[in-house]
Structures are given as structure tokens and as C-alpha cells.
Amino acid sequence: MKKEQVVNCQFSVWYPIFKKHTIKSLILPLPQNVIDYLLDDGTLVVSGSDSDAEEDIQPEMSCFCQAPEFPEFTSKVLEAINNLGGRVFPKLNWSAPRDANWIALNSSLQCRSLSDIFLLFKSSDFITHDLTQPFLQCSDQDSPDPVINYELVLRKWSELIPGGEFRCFVKENKLIAISQRDYTQYYQHILKQEEQISQAIQDFFSQHIQYNFLDEDFVFDVYRDSQGRVWLIDLNPFGEVTDSLLFTWGELTSGEVAEQQEGPAFRYTTSEVTVQPSPCLSYRIPRDFVDLSTGEDAYKLIDFLKLKKSQQEESEEEEEEEQENAPQ
């Protein structure tokens, strides 16, 4: 995966090419002061005309800090949201904050205001990756990083059923593999309509996507609605920065998948027995707790045990003091 491939998968690059086949969206330049705010660990909420002004407590400083305001940017965002029907799905150049939906009141990525968007963005590791390390896994690390103009992408909110989403892998402009997007769940209709779904995606690819994108190796996500129509949802680089879902990148890059059959390989969860927990669940609790529960960080485990021992000793000392001071 080259840096150029990552650049080509920015939303503002591919959206004009496939605008007729995807969800209506608006793109706003992201001001530098907003980028700085998103990367700042201090303040979590933003005050402005779209929400009540709130304050954030800094425990180590024991003071109140006023959230920053972006009146001009707020106005543009609200205007765009209204133009898209009042509800939007937000993302940056590449990623959406899918790992942060747990923090929203309705556990949804649906946003009605700038505050909703910032809450998701500042809670998302995916967004931080976009802003700080977009070329991390590229093979041409010796070449200079391309200049990125960061953008806020607002997509018209659509109620997409997870069972209708599929990820498609293209190598040398040939569709080699299709995976169920939400592979953690079993959807009976996919099993029943396997051939129709696969054929619909192949037809969509050959008619609208193939040879029209800037690269010959890429990954694209689609949604098949209840009427059988296929919509383009997203485009991603062909490489390990993109989740391979029910395939492995070894299979996809070696040509093993393409050689196994004439058409694209189609994989999906075949029964409730193979249902898995969502990979985004690990983002719902602090990373330290994940490391402790899995034993991935021995030093954290040692520190934790020392802390527990210290707490136990303090508790025993307090009990002894209480017994000594108790009335006879």
C-alpha cells in the first residue's frame, strides 16, 4: 500500500466520481483551530449556538475551563446539517467514529449539532489516527508525506440495516472477494439470497466502479437495500489499514482467493454458532482495563496487584485502629 493510494481514498477525491451512486453528502474544510481542539485532551465539550454552554473540570488543576467556541465554523456546520435534513452521519477524510458510538446518548452516530459531532470525534481512536498517522502502514515510508487538507464530511442520515452492508476487495481492477460487513452477527436473509446478493454487487461493480477509480487495487463498501439496489458507501486502501473482516490479508494479497474460483469469493456468518463480539467493544473501556483482562501488559498487572495489596494493608490498619479506639 502506497501513500498515493491512501490519498486517493479520501472522501473528497472519490465522491465527485461516484456521486450518483452514493448518499448525498457535504464537505467542509476543517480549520486548524478545530483540528487542534480535536487533538487536545483537555476539553471534551464545545459551547456554541447549537448547544448549552458547558464547563469541563480539570481534576489536577481544581479549576473550571470554558470550552472553546467556533462561531463561524458552527454556523457553516449547522447550515450544512439543515440542508441534509437535520440529521447527519459525520466522518473525516477517511474514517468515521464507529468506535465511539457508545458515548452517544442513543449509541448512534446520528448527529444533529456540532456538539454531537465533537463528542464522537474526540472519543474516537479512528479519528485520531486520521489526524496523526494516516500513512502509518504504507510501504513507501522513505518518501515525504503528502500534504493533507482535512475536511469534515457530513452525510445525509440514512437508516442502514447492518445486514445489508458488504465489503468488496478489488485487485488489479478485478473483484476478488466480498465479505459481510457486520460479520459479528448472523443474518438469515444473506444465507437465503447468497447468489442474488453476490450477482447484484458484481453487476454494480462492473457497471459503475470498475476502471473508474484512480487505483487498480482498492476496497469498497456497499449497501444493498430492500429493493435490491446497490449503493456505494465508502472506499478504502487495499492494505492492512483496512479491516479484512472474514478474509485475511495474506489470502487477499497472495492471489489465493482469486485462484480458488471463477467469480469473487463471498463469505458471511453462516449460523448463530459463529456469532462474535464486536471488535469495537474494546473501545468502550479504558485500554488499561483491556490490557489487564487479557494479560497483554505484565507491568500493568504487577502495578495493579501492588495497588490492591497496599489498599488491603491500609484497610487492615484502619480496622486495628478502630478496634483499639473502641469503647470497652
Short mmCIF file of C-alpha atoms in Angstrom, two decimals:
data_model
loop_
_atom_site.label_atom_id
_atom_site.label_comp_id
_atom_site.label_asym_id
_atom_site.label_seq_id
_atom_site.Cartn_x
_atom_site.Cartn_y
_atom_site.Cartn_z
CA MET A 1 0.00 0.00 0.00
CA LYS A 2 1.46 3.32 -1.13
CA LYS A 3 0.81 6.77 0.29
CA GLU A 4 -0.75 7.78 -3.01
CA GLN A 5 -3.36 5.05 -2.58
CA VAL A 6 -4.29 6.42 0.83
CA VAL A 7 -4.60 9.94 -0.62
CA ASN A 8 -6.85 8.66 -3.41
CA CYS A 9 -9.23 7.11 -0.89
CA GLN A 10 -10.05 10.45 0.74
CA PHE A 11 -13.77 11.13 0.58
CA SER A 12 -13.38 14.38 -1.34
CA VAL A 13 -11.37 12.56 -4.02
CA TRP A 14 -13.77 9.72 -4.78
CA TYR A 15 -17.12 11.38 -4.01
CA PRO A 16 -17.25 13.54 -7.18
CA ILE A 17 -16.54 10.43 -9.28
CA PHE A 18 -19.31 8.29 -7.81
CA LYS A 19 -21.71 10.97 -6.57
CA LYS A 20 -24.69 9.47 -8.43
CA HIS A 21 -24.25 6.11 -6.74
CA THR A 22 -23.82 7.09 -3.11
CA ILE A 23 -25.53 9.00 -0.30
CA LYS A 24 -25.81 12.79 -0.60
CA SER A 25 -23.01 14.50 1.34
CA LEU A 26 -21.45 17.88 2.00
CA ILE A 27 -17.76 18.58 2.64
CA LEU A 28 -16.47 21.42 4.85
CA PRO A 29 -12.79 22.41 5.27
CA LEU A 30 -11.63 21.77 8.84
CA PRO A 31 -9.99 24.90 10.34
CA GLN A 32 -6.67 24.41 12.10
CA ASN A 33 -8.06 25.60 15.45
CA VAL A 34 -10.73 22.90 15.24
CA ILE A 35 -8.08 20.27 14.47
CA ASP A 36 -6.09 21.48 17.49
CA TYR A 37 -9.21 21.21 19.63
CA LEU A 38 -9.91 17.65 18.46
CA LEU A 39 -6.37 16.60 19.37
CA ASP A 40 -6.41 18.36 22.75
CA ASP A 41 -7.03 16.03 25.69
CA GLY A 42 -8.19 18.83 27.98
CA THR A 43 -11.70 19.87 26.97
CA LEU A 44 -14.35 17.44 25.85
CA VAL A 45 -17.41 19.58 25.10
CA VAL A 46 -17.82 22.61 22.87
CA SER A 47 -20.05 25.57 23.61
CA GLY A 48 -21.84 27.42 20.89
CA SER A 49 -25.19 28.33 19.41
CA ASP A 50 -26.14 24.69 18.83
CA SER A 51 -25.89 23.60 22.47
CA ASP A 52 -25.85 24.88 26.01
CA ALA A 53 -22.51 26.19 27.15
CA GLU A 54 -20.84 23.66 29.39
CA GLU A 55 -17.75 23.57 31.52
CA ASP A 56 -15.17 20.86 31.97
CA ILE A 57 -13.42 20.20 35.25
CA GLN A 58 -9.68 19.64 35.24
CA PRO A 59 -9.15 17.49 38.38
CA GLU A 60 -5.42 18.05 38.62
CA MET A 61 -5.87 21.83 38.43
CA SER A 62 -9.08 22.03 40.50
CA CYS A 63 -10.45 24.75 38.23
CA PHE A 64 -13.11 25.24 35.60
CA CYS A 65 -12.15 25.63 31.94
CA GLN A 66 -14.51 27.17 29.42
CA ALA A 67 -14.94 25.09 26.28
CA PRO A 68 -13.73 26.83 23.10
CA GLU A 69 -16.11 28.37 20.62
CA PHE A 70 -16.02 28.31 16.82
CA PRO A 71 -18.87 30.64 15.78
CA GLU A 72 -18.09 30.80 12.05
CA PHE A 73 -17.46 27.07 11.72
CA THR A 74 -20.50 26.29 13.87
CA SER A 75 -22.69 28.36 11.57
CA LYS A 76 -21.44 26.54 8.47
CA VAL A 77 -21.93 23.13 10.07
CA LEU A 78 -25.48 23.93 11.19
CA GLU A 79 -26.35 25.20 7.72
CA ALA A 80 -25.00 22.00 6.16
CA ILE A 81 -26.89 19.82 8.64
CA ASN A 82 -30.12 21.64 7.84
CA ASN A 83 -29.51 21.25 4.11
CA LEU A 84 -29.16 17.50 4.66
CA GLY A 85 -32.45 17.16 6.51
CA GLY A 86 -31.37 17.91 10.07
CA ARG A 87 -29.60 14.60 10.77
CA VAL A 88 -26.16 13.57 9.52
CA PHE A 89 -23.50 10.87 9.69
CA PRO A 90 -20.10 12.55 10.28
CA LYS A 91 -16.61 11.47 9.25
CA LEU A 92 -13.22 12.90 8.34
CA ASN A 93 -11.22 12.38 5.13
CA TRP A 94 -11.16 8.60 5.66
CA SER A 95 -12.71 7.43 8.90
CA ALA A 96 -15.98 7.67 10.79
CA PRO A 97 -16.01 7.50 14.62
CA ARG A 98 -17.53 4.00 14.66
CA ASP A 99 -15.52 3.13 17.75
CA ALA A 100 -17.15 5.95 19.74
CA ASN A 101 -20.90 5.37 19.28
CA TRP A 102 -21.01 4.04 22.86
CA ILE A 103 -20.55 7.53 24.24
CA ALA A 104 -23.60 8.99 22.48
CA LEU A 105 -26.86 9.02 24.41
CA ASN A 106 -28.59 6.84 21.81
CA SER A 107 -25.46 4.77 20.98
CA SER A 108 -25.77 6.05 17.42
CA LEU A 109 -23.57 8.02 15.03
CA GLN A 110 -26.54 10.20 14.13
CA CYS A 111 -25.72 13.86 14.77
CA ARG A 112 -27.91 16.96 14.87
CA SER A 113 -25.36 19.52 16.06
CA LEU A 114 -21.67 20.35 16.19
CA SER A 115 -21.59 19.25 19.84
CA ASP A 116 -22.79 15.79 18.81
CA ILE A 117 -20.04 15.57 16.20
CA PHE A 118 -17.27 16.77 18.52
CA LEU A 119 -18.32 14.36 21.27
CA LEU A 120 -17.90 11.43 18.87
CA PHE A 121 -14.71 12.73 17.24
CA LYS A 122 -12.90 13.45 20.50
CA SER A 123 -13.80 9.98 21.79
CA SER A 124 -12.61 8.14 18.67
CA ASP A 125 -9.23 6.50 18.10
CA PHE A 126 -10.15 6.17 14.42
CA ILE A 127 -10.42 9.96 14.10
CA THR A 128 -7.15 10.47 15.96
CA HIS A 129 -5.47 8.06 13.53
CA ASP A 130 -6.74 10.10 10.58
CA LEU A 131 -5.36 13.30 12.08
CA THR A 132 -1.99 11.98 13.24
CA GLN A 133 -0.95 8.80 11.39
CA PRO A 134 -2.81 8.39 8.08
CA PHE A 135 0.26 6.87 6.36
CA LEU A 136 1.44 4.69 9.23
CA GLN A 137 1.27 1.33 7.41
CA CYS A 138 2.38 2.49 3.96
CA SER A 139 5.31 0.66 2.35
CA ASP A 140 6.95 3.83 0.99
CA GLN A 141 7.82 5.38 4.37
CA ASP A 142 11.01 6.93 2.95
CA SER A 143 9.02 9.25 0.70
CA PRO A 144 7.68 12.54 2.12
CA ASP A 145 4.11 12.54 3.42
CA PRO A 146 1.64 14.23 1.08
CA VAL A 147 0.05 17.42 2.37
CA ILE A 148 -3.44 16.69 3.67
CA ASN A 149 -6.22 19.27 3.80
CA TYR A 150 -8.50 17.91 6.50
CA GLU A 151 -12.24 18.05 5.95
CA LEU A 152 -15.44 17.40 7.85
CA VAL A 153 -17.72 15.18 5.81
CA LEU A 154 -21.44 15.30 6.59
CA ARG A 155 -23.54 12.57 5.03
CA LYS A 156 -27.34 12.64 4.96
CA TRP A 157 -28.55 10.30 7.67
CA SER A 158 -29.93 7.02 6.34
CA GLU A 159 -31.23 4.09 8.36
CA LEU A 160 -28.98 1.33 7.05
CA ILE A 161 -29.63 -2.21 8.21
CA PRO A 162 -26.24 -3.76 9.13
CA GLY A 163 -27.18 -6.99 7.39
CA GLY A 164 -27.27 -5.13 4.07
CA GLU A 165 -23.66 -3.90 4.19
CA PHE A 166 -20.81 -5.68 2.39
CA ARG A 167 -17.08 -5.04 1.91
CA CYS A 168 -15.59 -5.74 -1.52
CA PHE A 169 -11.92 -6.28 -2.34
CA VAL A 170 -10.52 -5.31 -5.75
CA LYS A 171 -7.09 -6.34 -7.02
CA GLU A 172 -5.85 -5.27 -10.46
CA ASN A 173 -9.37 -3.97 -11.20
CA LYS A 174 -10.86 -7.42 -10.58
CA LEU A 175 -13.41 -8.04 -7.83
CA ILE A 176 -11.85 -10.95 -5.92
CA ALA A 177 -13.74 -11.10 -2.64
CA ILE A 178 -16.91 -9.99 -0.84
CA SER A 179 -17.38 -10.10 2.92
CA GLN A 180 -20.37 -9.49 5.15
CA ARG A 181 -19.61 -6.12 6.80
CA ASP A 182 -21.15 -6.86 10.18
CA TYR A 183 -19.60 -10.31 10.49
CA THR A 184 -20.29 -10.47 14.23
CA GLN A 185 -23.97 -11.26 13.58
CA TYR A 186 -25.90 -13.95 11.71
CA TYR A 187 -28.40 -12.67 9.12
CA GLN A 188 -30.64 -15.39 7.71
CA HIS A 189 -31.51 -13.44 4.55
CA ILE A 190 -27.86 -13.46 3.42
CA LEU A 191 -27.80 -17.25 3.52
CA LYS A 192 -31.06 -17.43 1.54
CA GLN A 193 -30.07 -14.77 -1.01
CA GLU A 194 -26.37 -15.51 -1.41
CA GLU A 195 -26.40 -15.77 -5.21
CA GLN A 196 -28.64 -12.72 -5.73
CA ILE A 197 -26.53 -10.56 -3.40
CA SER A 198 -23.26 -11.62 -5.00
CA GLN A 199 -24.57 -11.05 -8.52
CA ALA A 200 -26.04 -7.65 -7.66
CA ILE A 201 -22.69 -6.50 -6.25
CA GLN A 202 -20.78 -7.85 -9.26
CA ASP A 203 -23.14 -6.04 -11.64
CA PHE A 204 -22.79 -2.79 -9.68
CA PHE A 205 -19.00 -3.10 -9.75
CA SER A 206 -18.77 -3.79 -13.48
CA GLN A 207 -21.23 -1.06 -14.42
CA HIS A 208 -20.19 1.79 -12.11
CA ILE A 209 -16.91 1.15 -10.25
CA GLN A 210 -14.53 -0.90 -12.39
CA TYR A 211 -11.87 1.21 -14.20
CA ASN A 212 -13.42 4.43 -12.87
CA PHE A 213 -11.35 4.72 -9.70
CA LEU A 214 -7.85 6.16 -9.60
CA ASP A 215 -6.21 2.90 -8.40
CA GLU A 216 -6.50 -0.69 -9.58
CA ASP A 217 -6.20 -2.10 -6.04
CA PHE A 218 -8.77 -0.85 -3.52
CA VAL A 219 -11.59 -1.81 -1.16
CA PHE A 220 -15.14 -0.51 -1.39
CA ASP A 221 -18.17 -0.85 0.87
CA VAL A 222 -21.69 -1.17 -0.49
CA TYR A 223 -25.23 -1.35 0.83
CA ARG A 224 -27.96 -3.43 -0.79
CA ASP A 225 -31.39 -2.02 0.07
CA SER A 226 -34.71 -3.84 0.39
CA GLN A 227 -35.42 -3.21 -3.30
CA GLY A 228 -32.20 -4.90 -4.35
CA ARG A 229 -30.47 -1.67 -5.39
CA VAL A 230 -26.78 -1.36 -4.51
CA TRP A 231 -25.27 1.88 -3.15
CA LEU A 232 -21.63 2.82 -2.71
CA ILE A 233 -20.87 3.67 0.93
CA ASP A 234 -17.10 4.08 1.16
CA LEU A 235 -13.72 3.46 -0.48
CA ASN A 236 -10.62 2.28 1.40
CA PRO A 237 -6.98 1.46 0.61
CA PHE A 238 -6.11 -2.12 -0.31
CA GLY A 239 -3.92 -2.91 2.68
CA GLU A 240 -3.80 -3.82 6.35
CA VAL A 241 -5.01 -0.39 7.46
CA THR A 242 -8.41 -1.63 6.20
CA ASP A 243 -10.19 -4.40 8.13
CA SER A 244 -10.22 -7.58 6.01
CA LEU A 245 -13.22 -8.91 8.00
CA LEU A 246 -13.83 -12.59 7.14
CA PHE A 247 -10.69 -12.83 4.99
CA THR A 248 -7.02 -12.42 5.85
CA TRP A 249 -4.72 -10.02 4.08
CA GLY A 250 -2.46 -12.97 3.33
CA GLU A 251 -5.24 -14.57 1.30
CA LEU A 252 -6.13 -11.34 -0.47
CA THR A 253 -2.62 -10.25 -1.44
CA SER A 254 -1.24 -13.67 -2.42
CA GLY A 255 -3.90 -14.31 -5.04
CA GLU A 256 -5.07 -17.39 -3.17
CA VAL A 257 -8.68 -16.18 -3.04
CA ALA A 258 -8.82 -15.27 -6.73
CA GLU A 259 -7.45 -18.66 -7.80
CA GLN A 260 -9.97 -20.70 -5.84
CA GLN A 261 -12.97 -19.90 -8.03
CA GLU A 262 -14.06 -18.10 -11.15
CA GLY A 263 -16.04 -15.27 -9.51
CA PRO A 264 -15.39 -13.39 -6.28
CA ALA A 265 -15.27 -15.37 -3.04
CA PHE A 266 -18.28 -14.50 -0.86
CA ARG A 267 -18.02 -15.04 2.89
CA TYR A 268 -20.64 -14.40 5.56
CA THR A 269 -21.58 -15.65 9.00
CA THR A 270 -23.39 -18.92 8.33
CA SER A 271 -25.02 -19.62 11.70
CA GLU A 272 -25.60 -18.19 15.16
CA VAL A 273 -22.88 -20.52 16.45
CA THR A 274 -20.22 -18.38 14.75
CA VAL A 275 -21.52 -15.04 16.06
CA GLN A 276 -18.69 -12.99 17.59
CA PRO A 277 -18.44 -9.93 19.85
CA SER A 278 -17.98 -6.62 18.07
CA PRO A 279 -14.30 -5.61 17.67
CA CYS A 280 -15.31 -2.08 18.75
CA LEU A 281 -16.28 -3.27 22.23
CA SER A 282 -12.68 -2.84 23.39
CA TYR A 283 -13.03 0.92 22.82
CA ARG A 284 -15.79 1.20 25.41
CA ILE A 285 -13.48 0.92 28.44
CA PRO A 286 -10.02 2.30 29.18
CA ARG A 287 -7.21 0.49 27.39
CA ASP A 288 -5.58 -0.30 30.75
CA PHE A 289 -8.51 -2.49 31.73
CA VAL A 290 -8.34 -4.33 28.41
CA ASP A 291 -4.63 -4.99 28.95
CA LEU A 292 -5.29 -6.23 32.48
CA SER A 293 -8.09 -8.58 31.46
CA THR A 294 -6.11 -10.11 28.60
CA GLY A 295 -2.73 -10.17 30.35
CA GLU A 296 -1.13 -8.27 27.44
CA ASP A 297 0.78 -5.89 29.74
CA ALA A 298 2.52 -7.65 32.63
CA TYR A 299 3.76 -4.40 34.16
CA LYS A 300 0.23 -3.04 34.46
CA LEU A 301 -0.82 -6.28 36.13
CA ILE A 302 2.07 -6.03 38.62
CA ASP A 303 1.20 -2.40 39.41
CA PHE A 304 -2.42 -3.35 39.85
CA LEU A 305 -1.57 -6.16 42.28
CA LYS A 306 0.73 -3.85 44.25
CA LEU A 307 -2.08 -1.32 44.48
CA LYS A 308 -4.54 -3.95 45.70
CA LYS A 309 -2.03 -5.16 48.30
CA SER A 310 -1.43 -1.62 49.52
CA GLN A 311 -5.17 -0.97 49.79
CA GLN A 312 -5.63 -4.20 51.72
CA GLU A 313 -2.85 -3.28 54.18
CA GLU A 314 -4.35 0.17 54.72
CA SER A 315 -7.75 -1.39 55.32
CA GLU A 316 -6.31 -3.79 57.91
CA GLU A 317 -4.51 -0.92 59.71
CA GLU A 318 -7.75 1.07 59.87
CA GLU A 319 -9.58 -1.91 61.33
CA GLU A 320 -6.91 -2.34 64.02
CA GLU A 321 -7.12 1.35 64.94
CA GLU A 322 -10.91 1.16 65.20
CA GLN A 323 -10.65 -1.85 67.49
CA GLU A 324 -8.10 -0.10 69.73
CA ASN A 325 -10.25 3.04 69.98
CA ALA A 326 -13.48 1.18 70.50
CA PRO A 327 -15.13 1.81 73.92
CA GLN A 328 -14.53 -1.02 76.45
#
